[in-house]
Short mmCIF file of N, CA, C and O in Angstrom, two decimals:
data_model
loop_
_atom_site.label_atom_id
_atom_site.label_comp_id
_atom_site.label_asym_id
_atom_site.label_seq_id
_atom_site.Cartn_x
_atom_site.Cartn_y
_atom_site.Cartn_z
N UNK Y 1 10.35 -12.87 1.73
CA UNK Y 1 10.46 -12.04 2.91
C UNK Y 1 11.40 -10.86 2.71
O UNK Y 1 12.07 -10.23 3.52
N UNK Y 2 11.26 -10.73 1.41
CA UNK Y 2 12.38 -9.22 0.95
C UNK Y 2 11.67 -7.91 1.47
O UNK Y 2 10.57 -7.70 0.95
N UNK Y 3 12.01 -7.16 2.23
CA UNK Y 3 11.25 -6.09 3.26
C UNK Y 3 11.35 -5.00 1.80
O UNK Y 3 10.38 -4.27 1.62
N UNK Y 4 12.43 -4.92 0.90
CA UNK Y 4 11.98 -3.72 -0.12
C UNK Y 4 11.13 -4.03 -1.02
O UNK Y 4 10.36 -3.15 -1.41
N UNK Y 5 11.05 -5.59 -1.67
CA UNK Y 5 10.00 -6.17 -2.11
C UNK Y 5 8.91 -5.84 -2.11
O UNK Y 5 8.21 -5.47 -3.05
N UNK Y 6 8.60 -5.99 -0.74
CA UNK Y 6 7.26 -5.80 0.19
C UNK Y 6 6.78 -4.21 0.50
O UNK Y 6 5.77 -3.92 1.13
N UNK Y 7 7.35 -3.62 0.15
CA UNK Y 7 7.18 -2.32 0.31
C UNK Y 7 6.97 -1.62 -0.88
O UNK Y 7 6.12 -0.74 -1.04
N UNK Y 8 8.04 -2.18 -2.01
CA UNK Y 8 7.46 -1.40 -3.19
C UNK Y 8 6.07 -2.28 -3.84
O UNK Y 8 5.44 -1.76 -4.76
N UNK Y 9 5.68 -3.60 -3.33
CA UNK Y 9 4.41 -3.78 -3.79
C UNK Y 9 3.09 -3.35 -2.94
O UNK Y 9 1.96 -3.64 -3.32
N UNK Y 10 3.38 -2.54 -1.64
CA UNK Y 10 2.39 -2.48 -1.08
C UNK Y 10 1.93 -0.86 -2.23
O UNK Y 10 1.03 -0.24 -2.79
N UNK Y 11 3.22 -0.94 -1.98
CA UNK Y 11 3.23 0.97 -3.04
C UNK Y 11 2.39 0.79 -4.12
O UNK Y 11 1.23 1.19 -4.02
N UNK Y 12 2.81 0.21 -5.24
CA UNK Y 12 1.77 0.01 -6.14
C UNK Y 12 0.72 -0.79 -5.84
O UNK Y 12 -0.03 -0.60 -6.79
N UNK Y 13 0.26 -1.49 -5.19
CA UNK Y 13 -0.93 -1.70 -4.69
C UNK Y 13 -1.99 -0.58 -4.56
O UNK Y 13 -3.01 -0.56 -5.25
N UNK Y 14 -1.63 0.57 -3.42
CA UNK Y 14 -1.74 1.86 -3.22
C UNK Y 14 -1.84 2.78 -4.11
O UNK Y 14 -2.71 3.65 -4.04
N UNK Y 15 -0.45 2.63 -5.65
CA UNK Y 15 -0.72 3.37 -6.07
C UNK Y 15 -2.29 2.96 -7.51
O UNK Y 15 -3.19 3.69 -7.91
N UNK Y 16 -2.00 1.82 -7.77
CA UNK Y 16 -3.19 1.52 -8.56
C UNK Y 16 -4.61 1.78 -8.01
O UNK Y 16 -5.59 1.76 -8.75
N UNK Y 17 -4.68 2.07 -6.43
CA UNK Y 17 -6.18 2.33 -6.10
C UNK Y 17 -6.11 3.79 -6.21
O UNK Y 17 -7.25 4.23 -6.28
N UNK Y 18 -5.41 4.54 -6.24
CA UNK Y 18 -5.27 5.59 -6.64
C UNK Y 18 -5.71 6.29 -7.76
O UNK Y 18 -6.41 7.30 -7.78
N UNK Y 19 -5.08 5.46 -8.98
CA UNK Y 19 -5.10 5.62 -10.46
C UNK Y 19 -6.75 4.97 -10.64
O UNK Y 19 -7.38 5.33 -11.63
N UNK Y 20 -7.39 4.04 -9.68
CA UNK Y 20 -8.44 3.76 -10.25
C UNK Y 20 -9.54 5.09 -9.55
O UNK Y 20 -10.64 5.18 -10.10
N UNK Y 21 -9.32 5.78 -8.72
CA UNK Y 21 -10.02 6.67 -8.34
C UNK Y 21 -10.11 7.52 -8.78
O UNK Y 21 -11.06 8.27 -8.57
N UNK Y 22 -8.82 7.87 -9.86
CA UNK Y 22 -8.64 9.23 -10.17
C UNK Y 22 -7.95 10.12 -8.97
O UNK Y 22 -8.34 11.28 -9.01
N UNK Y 23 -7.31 9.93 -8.24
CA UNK Y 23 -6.80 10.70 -7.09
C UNK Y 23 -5.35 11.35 -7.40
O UNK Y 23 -4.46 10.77 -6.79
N UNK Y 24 -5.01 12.16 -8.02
CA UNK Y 24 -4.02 12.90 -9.04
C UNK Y 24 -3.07 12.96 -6.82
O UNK Y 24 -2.18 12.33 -6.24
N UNK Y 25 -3.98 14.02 -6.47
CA UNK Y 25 -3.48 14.59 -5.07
C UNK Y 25 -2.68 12.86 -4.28
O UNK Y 25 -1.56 12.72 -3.80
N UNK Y 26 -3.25 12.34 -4.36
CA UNK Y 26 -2.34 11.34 -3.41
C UNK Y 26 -1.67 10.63 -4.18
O UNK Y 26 -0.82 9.95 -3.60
N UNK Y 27 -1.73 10.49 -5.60
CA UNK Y 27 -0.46 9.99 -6.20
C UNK Y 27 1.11 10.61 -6.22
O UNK Y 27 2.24 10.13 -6.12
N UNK Y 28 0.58 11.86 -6.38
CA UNK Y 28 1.88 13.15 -5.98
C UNK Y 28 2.33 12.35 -4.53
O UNK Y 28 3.37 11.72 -4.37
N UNK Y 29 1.11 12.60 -3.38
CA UNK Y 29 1.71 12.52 -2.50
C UNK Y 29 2.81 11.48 -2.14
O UNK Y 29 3.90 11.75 -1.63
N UNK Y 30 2.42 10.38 -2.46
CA UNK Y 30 2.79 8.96 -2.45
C UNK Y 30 4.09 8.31 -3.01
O UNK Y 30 4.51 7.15 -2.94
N UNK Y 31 4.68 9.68 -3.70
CA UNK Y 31 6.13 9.87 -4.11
C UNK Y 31 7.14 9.76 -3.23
O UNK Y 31 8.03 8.91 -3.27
N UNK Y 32 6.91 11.13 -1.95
CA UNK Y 32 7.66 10.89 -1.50
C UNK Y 32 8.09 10.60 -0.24
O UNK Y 32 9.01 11.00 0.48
N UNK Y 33 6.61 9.31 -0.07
CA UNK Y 33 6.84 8.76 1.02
C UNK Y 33 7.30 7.22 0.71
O UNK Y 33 8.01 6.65 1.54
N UNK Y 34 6.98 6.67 -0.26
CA UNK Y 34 7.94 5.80 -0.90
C UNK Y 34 9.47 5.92 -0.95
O UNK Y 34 10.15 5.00 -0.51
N UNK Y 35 9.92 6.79 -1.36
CA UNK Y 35 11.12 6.86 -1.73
C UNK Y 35 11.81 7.21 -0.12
O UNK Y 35 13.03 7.10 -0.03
N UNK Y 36 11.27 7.49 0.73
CA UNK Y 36 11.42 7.40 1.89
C UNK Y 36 11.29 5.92 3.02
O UNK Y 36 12.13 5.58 3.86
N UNK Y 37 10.01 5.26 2.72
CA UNK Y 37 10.23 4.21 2.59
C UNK Y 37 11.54 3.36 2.50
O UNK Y 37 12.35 2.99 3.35
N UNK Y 38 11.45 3.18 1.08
CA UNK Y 38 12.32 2.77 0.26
C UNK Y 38 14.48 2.83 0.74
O UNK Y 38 15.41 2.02 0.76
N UNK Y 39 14.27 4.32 1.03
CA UNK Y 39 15.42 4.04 1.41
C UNK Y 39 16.28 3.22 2.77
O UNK Y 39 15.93 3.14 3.95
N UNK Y 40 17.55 2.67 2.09
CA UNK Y 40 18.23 1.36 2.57
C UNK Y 40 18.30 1.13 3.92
O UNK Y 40 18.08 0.09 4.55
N UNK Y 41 18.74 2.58 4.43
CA UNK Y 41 18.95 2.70 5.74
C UNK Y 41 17.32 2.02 6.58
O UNK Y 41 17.13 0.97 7.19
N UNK Y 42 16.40 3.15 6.27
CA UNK Y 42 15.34 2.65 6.64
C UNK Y 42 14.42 1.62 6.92
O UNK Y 42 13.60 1.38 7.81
N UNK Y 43 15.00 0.87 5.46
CA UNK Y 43 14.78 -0.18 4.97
C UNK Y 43 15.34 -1.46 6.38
O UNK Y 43 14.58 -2.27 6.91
N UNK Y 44 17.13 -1.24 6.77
CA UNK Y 44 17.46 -2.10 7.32
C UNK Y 44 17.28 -1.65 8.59
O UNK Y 44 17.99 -2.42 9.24
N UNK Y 45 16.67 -0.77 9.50
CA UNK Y 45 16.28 -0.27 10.80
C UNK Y 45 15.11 -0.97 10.91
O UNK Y 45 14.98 -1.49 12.03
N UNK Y 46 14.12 -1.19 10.07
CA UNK Y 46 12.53 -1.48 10.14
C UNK Y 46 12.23 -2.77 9.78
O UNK Y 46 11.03 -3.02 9.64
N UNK Y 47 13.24 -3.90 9.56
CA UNK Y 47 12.86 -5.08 8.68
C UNK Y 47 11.71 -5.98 9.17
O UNK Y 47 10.73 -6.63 8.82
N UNK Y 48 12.46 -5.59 10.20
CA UNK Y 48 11.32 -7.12 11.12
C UNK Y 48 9.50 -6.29 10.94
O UNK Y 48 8.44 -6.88 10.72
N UNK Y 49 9.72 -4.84 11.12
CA UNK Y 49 8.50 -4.47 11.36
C UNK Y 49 7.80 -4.23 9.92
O UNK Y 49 6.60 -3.99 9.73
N UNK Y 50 8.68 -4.34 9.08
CA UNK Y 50 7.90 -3.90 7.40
C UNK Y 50 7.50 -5.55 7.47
O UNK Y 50 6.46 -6.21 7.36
N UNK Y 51 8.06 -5.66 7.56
CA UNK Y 51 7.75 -7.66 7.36
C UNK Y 51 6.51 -7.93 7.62
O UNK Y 51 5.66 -8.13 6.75
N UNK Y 52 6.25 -7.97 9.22
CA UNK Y 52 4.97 -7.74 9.95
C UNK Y 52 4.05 -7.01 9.47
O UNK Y 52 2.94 -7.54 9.48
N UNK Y 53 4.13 -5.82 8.98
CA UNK Y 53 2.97 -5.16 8.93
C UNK Y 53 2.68 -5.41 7.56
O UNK Y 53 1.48 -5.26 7.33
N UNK Y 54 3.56 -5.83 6.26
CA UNK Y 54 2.85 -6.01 5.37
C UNK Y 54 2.45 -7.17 5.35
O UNK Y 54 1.84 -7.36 4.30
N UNK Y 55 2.48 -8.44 6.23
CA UNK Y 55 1.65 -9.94 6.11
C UNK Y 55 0.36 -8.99 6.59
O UNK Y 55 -0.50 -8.62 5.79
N UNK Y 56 0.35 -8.66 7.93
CA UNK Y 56 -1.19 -8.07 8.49
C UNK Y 56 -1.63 -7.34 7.11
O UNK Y 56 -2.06 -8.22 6.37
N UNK Y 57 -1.68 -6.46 6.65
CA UNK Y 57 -2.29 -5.83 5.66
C UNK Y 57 -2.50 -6.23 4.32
O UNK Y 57 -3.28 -5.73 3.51
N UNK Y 58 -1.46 -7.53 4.11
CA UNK Y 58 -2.38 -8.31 3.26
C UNK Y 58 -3.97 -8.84 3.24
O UNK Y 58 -4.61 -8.63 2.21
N UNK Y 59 -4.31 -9.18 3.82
CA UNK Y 59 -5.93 -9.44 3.90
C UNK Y 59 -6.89 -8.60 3.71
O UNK Y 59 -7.96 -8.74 3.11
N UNK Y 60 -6.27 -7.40 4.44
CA UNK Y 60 -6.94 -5.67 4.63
C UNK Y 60 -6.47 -5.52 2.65
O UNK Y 60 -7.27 -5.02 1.86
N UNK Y 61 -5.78 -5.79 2.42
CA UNK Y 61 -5.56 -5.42 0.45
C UNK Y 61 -6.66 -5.81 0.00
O UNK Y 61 -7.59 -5.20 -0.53
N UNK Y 62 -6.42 -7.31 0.34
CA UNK Y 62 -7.42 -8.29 -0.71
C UNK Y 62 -8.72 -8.04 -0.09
O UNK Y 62 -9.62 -8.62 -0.71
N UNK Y 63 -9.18 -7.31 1.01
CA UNK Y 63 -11.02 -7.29 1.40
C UNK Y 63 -10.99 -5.99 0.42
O UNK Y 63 -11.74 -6.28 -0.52
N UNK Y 64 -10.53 -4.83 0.25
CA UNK Y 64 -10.25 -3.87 -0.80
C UNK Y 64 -10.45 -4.13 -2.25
O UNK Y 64 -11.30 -3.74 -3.05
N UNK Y 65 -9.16 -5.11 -2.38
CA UNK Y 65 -9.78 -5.05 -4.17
C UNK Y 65 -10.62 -6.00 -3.80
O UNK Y 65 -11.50 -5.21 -3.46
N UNK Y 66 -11.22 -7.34 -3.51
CA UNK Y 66 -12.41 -7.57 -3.66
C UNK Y 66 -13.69 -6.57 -3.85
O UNK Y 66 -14.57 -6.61 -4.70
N UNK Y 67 -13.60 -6.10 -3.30
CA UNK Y 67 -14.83 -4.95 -3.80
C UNK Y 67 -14.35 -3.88 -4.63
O UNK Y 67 -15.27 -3.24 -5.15
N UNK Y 68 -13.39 -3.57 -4.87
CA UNK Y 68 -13.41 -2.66 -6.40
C UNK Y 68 -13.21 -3.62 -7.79
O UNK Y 68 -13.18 -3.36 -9.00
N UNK Y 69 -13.11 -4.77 -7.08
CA UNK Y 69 -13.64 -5.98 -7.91
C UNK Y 69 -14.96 -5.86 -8.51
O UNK Y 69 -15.19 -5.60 -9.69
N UNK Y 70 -15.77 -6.07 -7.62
CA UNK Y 70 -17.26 -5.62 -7.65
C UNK Y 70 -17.74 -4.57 -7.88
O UNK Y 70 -18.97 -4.55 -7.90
N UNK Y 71 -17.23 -3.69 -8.08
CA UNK Y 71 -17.56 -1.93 -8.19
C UNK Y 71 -18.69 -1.72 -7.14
O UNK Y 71 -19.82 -1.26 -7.16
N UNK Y 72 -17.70 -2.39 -6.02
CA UNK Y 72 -19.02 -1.80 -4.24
C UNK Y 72 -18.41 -0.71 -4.02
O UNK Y 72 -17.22 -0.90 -3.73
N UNK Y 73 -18.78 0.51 -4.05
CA UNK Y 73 -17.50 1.81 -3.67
C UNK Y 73 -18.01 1.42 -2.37
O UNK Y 73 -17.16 0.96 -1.61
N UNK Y 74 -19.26 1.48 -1.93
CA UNK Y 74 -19.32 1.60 -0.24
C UNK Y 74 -18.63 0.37 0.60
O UNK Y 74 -18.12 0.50 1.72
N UNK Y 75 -18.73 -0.92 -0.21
CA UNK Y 75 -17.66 -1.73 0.35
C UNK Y 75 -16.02 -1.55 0.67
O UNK Y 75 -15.36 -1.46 1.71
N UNK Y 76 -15.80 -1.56 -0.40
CA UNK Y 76 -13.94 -0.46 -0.44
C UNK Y 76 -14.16 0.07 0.18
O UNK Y 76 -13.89 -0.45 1.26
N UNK Y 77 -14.90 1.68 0.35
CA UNK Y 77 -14.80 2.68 1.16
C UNK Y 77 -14.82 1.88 2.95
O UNK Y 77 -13.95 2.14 3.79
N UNK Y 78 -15.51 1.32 3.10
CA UNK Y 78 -15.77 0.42 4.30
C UNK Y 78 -14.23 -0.59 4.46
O UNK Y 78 -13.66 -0.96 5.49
N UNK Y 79 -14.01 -0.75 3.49
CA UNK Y 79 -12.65 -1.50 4.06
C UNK Y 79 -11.26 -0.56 3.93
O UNK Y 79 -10.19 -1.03 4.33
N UNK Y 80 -11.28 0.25 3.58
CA UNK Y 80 -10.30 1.41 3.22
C UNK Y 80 -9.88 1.79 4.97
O UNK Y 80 -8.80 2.05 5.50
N UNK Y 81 -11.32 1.66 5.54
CA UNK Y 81 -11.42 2.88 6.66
C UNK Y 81 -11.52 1.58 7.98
O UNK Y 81 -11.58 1.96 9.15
N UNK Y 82 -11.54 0.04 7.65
CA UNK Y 82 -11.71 -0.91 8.75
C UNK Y 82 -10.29 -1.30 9.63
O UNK Y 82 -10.35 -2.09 10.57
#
């Protein structure tokens, strides 16, 4: 239940669908909202709610890579956007 834990793996989560797309533009982007993220202060204002929102969006991950599992782009794309 480490809230920076949980945040820098949602990041690379994010950023590996990235790298598998080829998406140069949102890897830049994704800098420096992490590191924003990331920082402590933030970090200890938001705990309860980083907590929360990364259990919910676990499932929403895994329906994702399941299908770039599969190379379904229209599946991913469909769960990207559900």
């Amino acid at each position: 239940n480490n809230p920076t834990e949980r945040i820098s793996n949602d990041y690379l989560f994010h950023l590996e669908l990235a790298k598998a797309a080829d998406n140069p533009l949102f890897i830049t982007v994704m800098q420096p909202i992490r590191e924003y993220m990331l920082n402590p202060e933030n970090v200890s204002a938001d705990k309860d709610r980083i907590i929360r929102n990364t259990k919910a969006a676990a499932a929403h991950h895994q329906e994702i890579l399941n299908a770039v599992r599969q190379h379904d782009k229209s599946a991913a794309r469909m769960a990207m956007y559900s």
